[in-house]
Structures are given as C-alpha cells and as structure tokens.
Coordinates of C-alpha atoms in Angstrom, one line a residue:
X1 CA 80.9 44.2 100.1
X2 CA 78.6 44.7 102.9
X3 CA 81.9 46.0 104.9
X4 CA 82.1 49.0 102.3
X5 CA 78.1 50.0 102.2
X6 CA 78.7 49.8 106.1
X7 CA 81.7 52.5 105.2
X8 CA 80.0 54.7 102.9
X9 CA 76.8 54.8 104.8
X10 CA 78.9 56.6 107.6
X11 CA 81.1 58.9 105.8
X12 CA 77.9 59.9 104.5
X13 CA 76.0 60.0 108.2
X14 CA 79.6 61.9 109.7
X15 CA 79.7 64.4 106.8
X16 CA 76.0 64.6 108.0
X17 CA 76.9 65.4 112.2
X18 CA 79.6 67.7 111.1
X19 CA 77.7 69.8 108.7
X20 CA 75.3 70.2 111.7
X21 CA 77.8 70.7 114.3
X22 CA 79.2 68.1 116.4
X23 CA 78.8 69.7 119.4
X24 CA 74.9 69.9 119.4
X25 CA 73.1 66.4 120.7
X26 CA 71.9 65.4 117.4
X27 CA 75.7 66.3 115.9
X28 CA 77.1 63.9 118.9
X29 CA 74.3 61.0 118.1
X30 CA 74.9 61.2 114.5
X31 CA 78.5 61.3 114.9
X32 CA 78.6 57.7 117.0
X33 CA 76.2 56.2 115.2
X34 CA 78.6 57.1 112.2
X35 CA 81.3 55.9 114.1
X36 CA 79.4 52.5 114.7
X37 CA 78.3 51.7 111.7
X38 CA 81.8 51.5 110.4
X39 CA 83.1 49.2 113.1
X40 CA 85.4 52.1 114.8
X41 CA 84.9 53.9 118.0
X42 CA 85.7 57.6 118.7
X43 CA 89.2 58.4 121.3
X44 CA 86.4 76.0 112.3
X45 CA 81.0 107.7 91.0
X46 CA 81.1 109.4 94.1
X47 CA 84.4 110.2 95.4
X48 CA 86.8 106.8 95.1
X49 CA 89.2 108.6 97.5
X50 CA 89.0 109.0 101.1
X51 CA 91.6 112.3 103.3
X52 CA 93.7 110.3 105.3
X53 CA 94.9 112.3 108.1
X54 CA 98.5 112.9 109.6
X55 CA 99.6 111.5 105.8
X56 CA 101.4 113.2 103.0
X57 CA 99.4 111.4 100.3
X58 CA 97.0 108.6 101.0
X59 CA 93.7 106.9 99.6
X60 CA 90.8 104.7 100.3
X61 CA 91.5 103.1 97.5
X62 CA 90.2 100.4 96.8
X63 CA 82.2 92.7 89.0
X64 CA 82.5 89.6 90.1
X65 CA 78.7 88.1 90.3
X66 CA 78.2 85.1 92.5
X67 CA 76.3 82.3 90.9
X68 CA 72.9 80.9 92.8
X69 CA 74.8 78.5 94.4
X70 CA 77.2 80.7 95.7
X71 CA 80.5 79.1 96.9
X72 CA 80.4 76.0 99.2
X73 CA 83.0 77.4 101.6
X74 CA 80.4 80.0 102.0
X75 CA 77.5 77.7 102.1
X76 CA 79.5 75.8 104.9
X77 CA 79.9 78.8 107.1
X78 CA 76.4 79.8 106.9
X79 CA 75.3 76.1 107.5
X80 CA 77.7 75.9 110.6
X81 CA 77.1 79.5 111.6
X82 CA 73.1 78.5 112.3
X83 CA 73.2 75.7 113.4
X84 CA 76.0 75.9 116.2
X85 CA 73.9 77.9 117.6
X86 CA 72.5 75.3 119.5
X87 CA 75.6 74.8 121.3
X88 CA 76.1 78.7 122.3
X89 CA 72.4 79.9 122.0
X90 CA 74.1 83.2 123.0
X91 CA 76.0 83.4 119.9
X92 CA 75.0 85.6 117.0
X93 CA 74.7 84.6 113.0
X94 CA 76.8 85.2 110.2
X95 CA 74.8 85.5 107.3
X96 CA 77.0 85.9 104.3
X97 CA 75.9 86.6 100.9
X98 CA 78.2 87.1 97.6
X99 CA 81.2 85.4 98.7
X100 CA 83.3 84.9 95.4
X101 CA 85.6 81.9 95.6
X102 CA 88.7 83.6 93.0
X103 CA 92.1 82.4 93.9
X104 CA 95.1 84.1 94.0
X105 CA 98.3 82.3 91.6
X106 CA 100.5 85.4 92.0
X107 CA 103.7 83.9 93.0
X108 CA 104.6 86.6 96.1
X109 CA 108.1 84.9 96.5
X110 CA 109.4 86.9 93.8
X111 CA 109.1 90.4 95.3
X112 CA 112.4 91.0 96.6
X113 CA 113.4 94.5 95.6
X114 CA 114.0 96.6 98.4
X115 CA 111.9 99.7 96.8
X116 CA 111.3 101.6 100.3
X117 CA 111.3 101.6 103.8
X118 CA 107.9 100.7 105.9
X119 CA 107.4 102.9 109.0
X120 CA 105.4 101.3 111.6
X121 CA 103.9 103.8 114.3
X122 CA 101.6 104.9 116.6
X123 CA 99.4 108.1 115.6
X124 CA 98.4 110.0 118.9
X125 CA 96.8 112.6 120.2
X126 CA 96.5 115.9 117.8
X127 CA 97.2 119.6 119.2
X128 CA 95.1 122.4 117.2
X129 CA 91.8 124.0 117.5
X130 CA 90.7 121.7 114.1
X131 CA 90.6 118.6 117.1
X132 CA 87.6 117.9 119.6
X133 CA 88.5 115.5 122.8
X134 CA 85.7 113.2 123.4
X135 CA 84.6 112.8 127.2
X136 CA 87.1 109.0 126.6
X137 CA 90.2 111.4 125.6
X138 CA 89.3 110.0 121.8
X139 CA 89.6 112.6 119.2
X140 CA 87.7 113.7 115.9
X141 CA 89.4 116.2 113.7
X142 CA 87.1 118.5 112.5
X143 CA 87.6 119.4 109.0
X144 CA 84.2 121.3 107.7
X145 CA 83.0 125.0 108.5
X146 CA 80.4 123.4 111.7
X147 CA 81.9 124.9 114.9
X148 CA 83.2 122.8 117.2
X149 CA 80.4 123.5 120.1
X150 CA 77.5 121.9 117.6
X151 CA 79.8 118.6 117.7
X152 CA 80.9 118.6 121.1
X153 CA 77.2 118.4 121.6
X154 CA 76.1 115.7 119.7
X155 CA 79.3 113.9 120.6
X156 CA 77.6 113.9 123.7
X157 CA 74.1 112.3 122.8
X158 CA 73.7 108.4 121.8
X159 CA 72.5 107.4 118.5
X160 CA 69.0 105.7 118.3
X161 CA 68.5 101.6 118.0
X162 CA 66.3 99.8 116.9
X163 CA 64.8 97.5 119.8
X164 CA 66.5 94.4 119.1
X165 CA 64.2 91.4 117.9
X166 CA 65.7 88.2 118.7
X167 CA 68.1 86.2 116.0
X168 CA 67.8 89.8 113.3
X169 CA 70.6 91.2 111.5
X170 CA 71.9 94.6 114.0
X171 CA 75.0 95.3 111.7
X172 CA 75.8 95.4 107.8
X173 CA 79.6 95.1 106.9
X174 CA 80.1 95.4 102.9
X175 CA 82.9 96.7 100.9
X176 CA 83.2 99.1 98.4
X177 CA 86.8 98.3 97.7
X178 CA 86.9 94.6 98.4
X179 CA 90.8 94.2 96.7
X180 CA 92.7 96.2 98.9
X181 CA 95.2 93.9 100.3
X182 CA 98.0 94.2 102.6
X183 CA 102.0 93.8 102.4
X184 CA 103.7 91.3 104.5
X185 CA 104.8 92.3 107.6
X186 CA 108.6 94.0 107.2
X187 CA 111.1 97.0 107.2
X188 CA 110.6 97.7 103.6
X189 CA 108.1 97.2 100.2
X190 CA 108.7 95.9 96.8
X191 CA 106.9 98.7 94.5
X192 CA 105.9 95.8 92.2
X193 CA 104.2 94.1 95.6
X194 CA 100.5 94.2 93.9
X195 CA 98.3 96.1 96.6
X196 CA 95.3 94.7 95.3
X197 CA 93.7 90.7 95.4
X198 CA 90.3 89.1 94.3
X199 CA 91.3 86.2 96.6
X200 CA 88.9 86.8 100.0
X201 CA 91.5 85.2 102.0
X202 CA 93.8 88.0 101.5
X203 CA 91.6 90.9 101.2
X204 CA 88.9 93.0 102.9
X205 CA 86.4 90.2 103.3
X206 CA 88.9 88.7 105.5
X207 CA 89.4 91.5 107.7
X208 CA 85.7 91.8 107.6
X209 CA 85.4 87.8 108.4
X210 CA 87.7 88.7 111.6
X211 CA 84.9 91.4 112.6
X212 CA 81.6 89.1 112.3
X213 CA 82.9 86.8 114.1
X214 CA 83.7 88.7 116.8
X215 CA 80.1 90.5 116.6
X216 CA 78.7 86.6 116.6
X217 CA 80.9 85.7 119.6
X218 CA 79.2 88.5 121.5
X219 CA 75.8 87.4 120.7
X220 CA 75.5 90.0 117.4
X221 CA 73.9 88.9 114.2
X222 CA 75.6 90.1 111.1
X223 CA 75.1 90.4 107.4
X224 CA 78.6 90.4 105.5
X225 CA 78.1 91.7 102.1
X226 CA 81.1 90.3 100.2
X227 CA 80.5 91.3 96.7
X228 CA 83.0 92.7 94.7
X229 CA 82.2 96.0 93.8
X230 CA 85.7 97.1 92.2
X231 CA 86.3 94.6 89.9
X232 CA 86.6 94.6 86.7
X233 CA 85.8 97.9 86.6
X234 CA 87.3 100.6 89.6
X235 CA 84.9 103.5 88.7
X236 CA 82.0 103.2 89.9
X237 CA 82.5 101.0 93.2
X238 CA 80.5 103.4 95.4
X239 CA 77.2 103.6 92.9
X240 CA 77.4 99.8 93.0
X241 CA 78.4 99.2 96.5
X242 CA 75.5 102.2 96.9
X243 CA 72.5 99.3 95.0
X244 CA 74.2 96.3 97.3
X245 CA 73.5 97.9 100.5
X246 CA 70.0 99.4 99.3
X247 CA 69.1 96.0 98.4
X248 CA 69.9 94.7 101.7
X249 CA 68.6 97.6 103.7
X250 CA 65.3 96.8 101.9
X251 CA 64.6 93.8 103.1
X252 CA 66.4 93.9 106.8
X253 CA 65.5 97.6 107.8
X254 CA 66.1 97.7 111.3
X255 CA 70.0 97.3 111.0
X256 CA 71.5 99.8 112.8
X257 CA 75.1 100.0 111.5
X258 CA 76.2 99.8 108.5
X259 CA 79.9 99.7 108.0
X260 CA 81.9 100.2 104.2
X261 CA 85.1 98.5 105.5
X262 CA 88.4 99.5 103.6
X263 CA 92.1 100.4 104.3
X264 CA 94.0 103.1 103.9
X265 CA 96.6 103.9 101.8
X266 CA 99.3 105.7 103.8
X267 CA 102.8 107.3 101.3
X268 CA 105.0 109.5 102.9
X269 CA 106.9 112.9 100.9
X270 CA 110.4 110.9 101.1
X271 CA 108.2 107.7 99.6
X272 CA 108.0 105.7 102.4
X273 CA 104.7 104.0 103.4
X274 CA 103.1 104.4 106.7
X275 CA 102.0 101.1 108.7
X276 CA 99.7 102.7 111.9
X277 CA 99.9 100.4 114.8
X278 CA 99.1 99.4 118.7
X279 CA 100.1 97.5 121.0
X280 CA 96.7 95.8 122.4
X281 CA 97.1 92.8 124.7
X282 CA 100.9 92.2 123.8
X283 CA 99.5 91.8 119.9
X284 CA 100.1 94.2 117.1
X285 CA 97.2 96.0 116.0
X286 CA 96.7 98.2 112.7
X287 CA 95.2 101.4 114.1
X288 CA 91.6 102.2 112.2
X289 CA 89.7 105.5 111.5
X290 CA 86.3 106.4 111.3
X291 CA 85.5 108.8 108.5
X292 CA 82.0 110.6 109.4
X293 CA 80.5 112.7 106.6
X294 CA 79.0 115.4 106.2
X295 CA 76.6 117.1 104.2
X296 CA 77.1 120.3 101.8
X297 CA 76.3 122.1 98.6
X298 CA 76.9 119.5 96.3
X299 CA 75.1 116.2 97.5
X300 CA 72.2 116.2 100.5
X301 CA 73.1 113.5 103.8
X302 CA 70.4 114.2 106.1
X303 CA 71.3 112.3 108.9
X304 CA 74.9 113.1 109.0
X305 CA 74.5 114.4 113.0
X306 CA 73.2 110.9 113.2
X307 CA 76.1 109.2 111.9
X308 CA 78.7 111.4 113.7
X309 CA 76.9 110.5 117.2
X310 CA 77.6 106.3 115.8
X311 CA 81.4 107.5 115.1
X312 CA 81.4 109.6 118.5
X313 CA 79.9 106.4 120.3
X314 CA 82.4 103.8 118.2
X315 CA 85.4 106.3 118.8
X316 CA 84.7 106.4 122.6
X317 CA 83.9 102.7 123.2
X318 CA 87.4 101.4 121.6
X319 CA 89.5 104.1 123.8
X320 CA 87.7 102.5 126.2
X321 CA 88.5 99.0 125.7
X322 CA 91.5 99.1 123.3
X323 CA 93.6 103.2 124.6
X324 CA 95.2 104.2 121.3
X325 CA 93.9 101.6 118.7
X326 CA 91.8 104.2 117.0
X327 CA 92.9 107.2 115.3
X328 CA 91.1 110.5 115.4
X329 CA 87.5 110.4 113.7
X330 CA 87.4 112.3 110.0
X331 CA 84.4 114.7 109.9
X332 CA 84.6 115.9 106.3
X333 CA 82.7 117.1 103.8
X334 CA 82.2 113.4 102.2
X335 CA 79.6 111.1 100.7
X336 CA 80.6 107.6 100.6
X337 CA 77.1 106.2 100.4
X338 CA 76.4 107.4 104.4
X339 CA 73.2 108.7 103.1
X340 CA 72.0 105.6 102.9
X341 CA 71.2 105.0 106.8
X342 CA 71.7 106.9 110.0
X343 CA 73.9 104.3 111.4
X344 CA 76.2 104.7 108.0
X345 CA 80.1 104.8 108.5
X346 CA 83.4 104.1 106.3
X347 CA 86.4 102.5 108.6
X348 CA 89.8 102.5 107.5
X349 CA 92.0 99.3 109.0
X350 CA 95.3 99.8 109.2
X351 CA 96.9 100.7 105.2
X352 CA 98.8 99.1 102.9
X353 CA 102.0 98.9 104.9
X354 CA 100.7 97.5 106.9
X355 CA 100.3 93.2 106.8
X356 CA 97.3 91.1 107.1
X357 CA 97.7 90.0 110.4
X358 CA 97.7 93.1 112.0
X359 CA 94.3 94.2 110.5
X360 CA 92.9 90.8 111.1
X361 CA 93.5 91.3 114.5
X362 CA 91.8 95.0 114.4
X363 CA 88.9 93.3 113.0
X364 CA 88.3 90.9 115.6
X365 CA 88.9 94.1 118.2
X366 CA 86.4 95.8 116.3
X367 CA 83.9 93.6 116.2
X368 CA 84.1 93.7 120.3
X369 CA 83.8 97.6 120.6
X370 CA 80.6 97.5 117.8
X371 CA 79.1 94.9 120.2
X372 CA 79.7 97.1 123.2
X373 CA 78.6 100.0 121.3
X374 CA 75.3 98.3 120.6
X375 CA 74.6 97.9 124.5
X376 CA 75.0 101.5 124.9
X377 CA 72.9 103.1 122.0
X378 CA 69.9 104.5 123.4
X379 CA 66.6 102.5 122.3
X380 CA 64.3 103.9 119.5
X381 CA 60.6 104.7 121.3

C-alpha cells in the first residue's frame, strides 16, 4: 500500500517537473525527487478573394468558439512556452489564444482518382513595366494607378517600431481562413480531395505554429490568434477575423506586425493546379506572397505606404536569406482588414497543390526573416 502512495505521489510530482520544464533547476529537482520517491533512478464581407499573380484562376480562399478552458494541448504549450524560458532566457513566448481542438475523421485513403495533374515550380523574376526590383533583386508587381517612382521610394524607407519592451507581444499571426488545407505531396489531385479541415494539425494554424516558433527561437514574442473565423459560416470571415484582431490590438498596442496567414489557391486554364516551390537548404519550400493594399474610392486604408514599406522590408529580408522563396509582392487595390494597423499584411503560403510539409517548412523560414526584419525596422521616437 505504502509502495503505491510512494507511486502516485511521483507521477504526480513528474507530471509536475515536466509541465514546468525539465530542463530548468526546479524541473531537474522535481524530476529526481520524483524519480526517488518511487524507488527508480533516471539513465516538444470585405472581399473573400485575394489576385493571385502569374495564375489563370486562383483564390485566398479560405464559428467555432473556444470554451474558457480552452484546449489542454493549448494550455500545455502556453505553460511550456513560459516557463522554458528559463532554460533559453533568449527565447521568445507563444501566447496562443482560441485554439479549437476539432479532429479530422475524413478517411483520406480513399481519394484515388487521378482527376489532374500537380505542377510544381518555381515563379521567378517578372519582365514588364507593371514590376519594381527592390534594391535585394525582390520584386513587387504593381497593379494600382500610383507610379512606380512613389513606390520605389518608399520601398526604400523602413517602417517604424515600436521600441521593444522586454517579454511583449512584437507580432500578431491570426487567420481569416483558418480551413484551407493542403494536398499530399504528388504528381496529381483527386477533385473529391476536400481542400478544407477544422483539424489545426492540418490547417493554417499549423503553418502558423511552424512560424511562432520560429519567431520564439529568435527571441520574438508572438500572439497566434487561432480562432476560426470561416466556419460554419464562409461569408463574413474578414468582418470577424476584422473584431479578433481589434480585440487584440486593444489590449497589446505596440505590436508591430500583424500577419492574416492563408494560402493560395493556384488552377491553371488546362485544370491543372499549381504547387509554387524552392529549393532552400536542400528542403522543399512552398513559395509565399505578400499582398500589400492599397487604398481607393470605395474603402479608406490610411496607412497603406506604411504597410507596403513592412512588405518592401519582409520581401527584401527573405531574398536575402532564402533567393527565390518569395514571389513578387501584390500592391492592389485591396482591403483585407490592413486598415487595422500600419504593420498589417496578408501572406499567401504556398496553395493548395501544394502539401503540408512544404508550407510548414515556409513557415518556420518565415518566422526567421520576420525576426530579421524586426532588427532592421527603424525605431519609433
């Protein structure tokens, strides 16, 4: 008897160290004296679509409310996000709110047919007057009435950052079209394959997982907004995602950039989907895109100049790092919520031909070039 109140006393005191990470002093403490105790010693709305350039037809496409409690995979990761901290006092947070915990039954074995081919390629640089060369050979294509000498110029001037208090959130990523999902990686698609999943695993929030922790590896705190805003109901995602980020922006308002995180949606004339890629580091990347917007009759976006000098800085820093992994910067006549903040963006990873591994590994590359981007911003007086 005594033997097994000696056992559950430390399943209870290791459930303890590991919740507050075994690497810190009090995790390695608790940990033995867990150990111990049981005898044994020791040996992770507005527009809903978006242009998608250098496609034939294409799409941004793409409410679940999360109870108080949230999920406890999501509690976990906050928990372990904070407190490892101690271990790496370099390291960033994650703070993640809304995380829904819905699981995904579909049976994806039975997609078989053979409905179209998948293209997998690389999109390059653009001739035409409609495309501006950043000073990092980056592109933006220009598709509003703004000559091209206005953007050249503020391509050339660094958005302004909020002087960084220790520990505070620096970067929002949320996404309007949490569902989008990918297809596995192959030479063809099953038109039945379903392009959308309220499973997080599979989806945005996963790609957006890959980027936070990135941001947090380079010393970046980071809220991840994870509600679903397109689900039940599609119409409509951008006014909601629009109250989600408000909310947030509220009560954290020096965050400098706020990211709506989606994928593309790339179908060819002949029916054929496009899968954008790059080779980074011997590892297949999707290519992303920046889409910058910008003002005009119809809705007001003040700050637009300020958000094209985030996409201009964003654009340059990942030639930079990762040659070829972006594609040219969209500067449209858009909304997409980027009215919001001055430090507002949309960013399309990779599209539905391509699989999740790819954009995974575009997120985690993407979380690097926001970090870099953040050392280079120049500092609000």
């Amino acid at each position: 008897m005594r033997k097994m109140k000696n056992m559950i006393i430390a399943a209870g005191a290791l459930a303890l160290a590991i919740l507050t990470c075994t690497g810190t002093e009090v995790g390695k403490i608790m940990r033995k004296a867990a150990f111990a105790s049981a005898g044994v010693f020791e040996k992770a709305d507005k527009p809903e679509e978006t242009h998608n350039p250098l496609s034939d037809n294409s799409s941004a496409v793409s409410e679940i409310t999360t109870p108080f409690s949230e999920s406890i995979s999501s509690m976990l990761e906050l928990s372990q996000s904070e407190s490892c901290s101690e271990t790496n006092p370099k390291r960033g947070e994650i703070i993640t709110l809304n995380r829904s915990d819905a699981a995904d039954n579909t049976d994806y074995s039975e997609f078989t047919e053979r409905s179209g081919s998948i293209s997998r390629y690389t999109i390059g640089k653009m001739p035409g007057t409609d495309y501006i060369t950043l000073k990092s050979g980056a592109q933006v294509w220009n598709c509003t009435e703004i000559d091209n000498s206005v953007l050249e110029k503020a391509a050339d001037e660094l958005p302004n950052f909020h002087e960084n208090a220790e520990k505070s959130p620096r970067v929002l990523i949320y996404h309007t079209h949490s569902n989008e999902s990918f297809l596995p990686k192959s030479a063809w698609y099953d038109k039945s394959y379903p392009l959308r999943s309220a499973d997080c695993s599979r989806n945005m929030v996963a790609v957006g997982d890959a980027l936070c922790e990135a941001l947090a590896k380079n010393g970046v705190t980071v809220i991840h907004e994870c509600r679903t805003h397109d689900y039940p109901m599609f119409t409509g995602a951008y006014y909601r995602s629009a109250d989600s980020v408000s909310s947030i922006l509220e009560k954290y308002p020096d965050i400098d950039i706020v990211i709506d995180l989606h994928r593309d949606g790339i179908v060819k004339s002949d029916g054929s989907l496009g899968a954008p890629v790059c080779e980074v580091n011997g590892k297949t990347a999707a290519q992303f895109m920046i889409i910058s917007c910008c003002e005009n009759e119809d809705f007001d976006m003040p700050n637009y100049i300020e958000n094209f000098k985030l996409a201009c800085l964003l654009q340059n820093a990942a030639e930079e790092m990762y040659p070829g992994l972006s594609r040219p910067v969209l500067f449209d006549y858009r909304n997409y919520n980027q009215e919001l903040s001055p430090g507002a963006l949309l960013i399309e990873v990779g599209s539905h031909g391509n699989s999740l591994d790819e954009a995974l590994y575009t997120g985690e590359l993407l979380g690097n070039v926001i970090a870099k981007a953040l050392e280079k911003g120049a500092i609000q007086d």
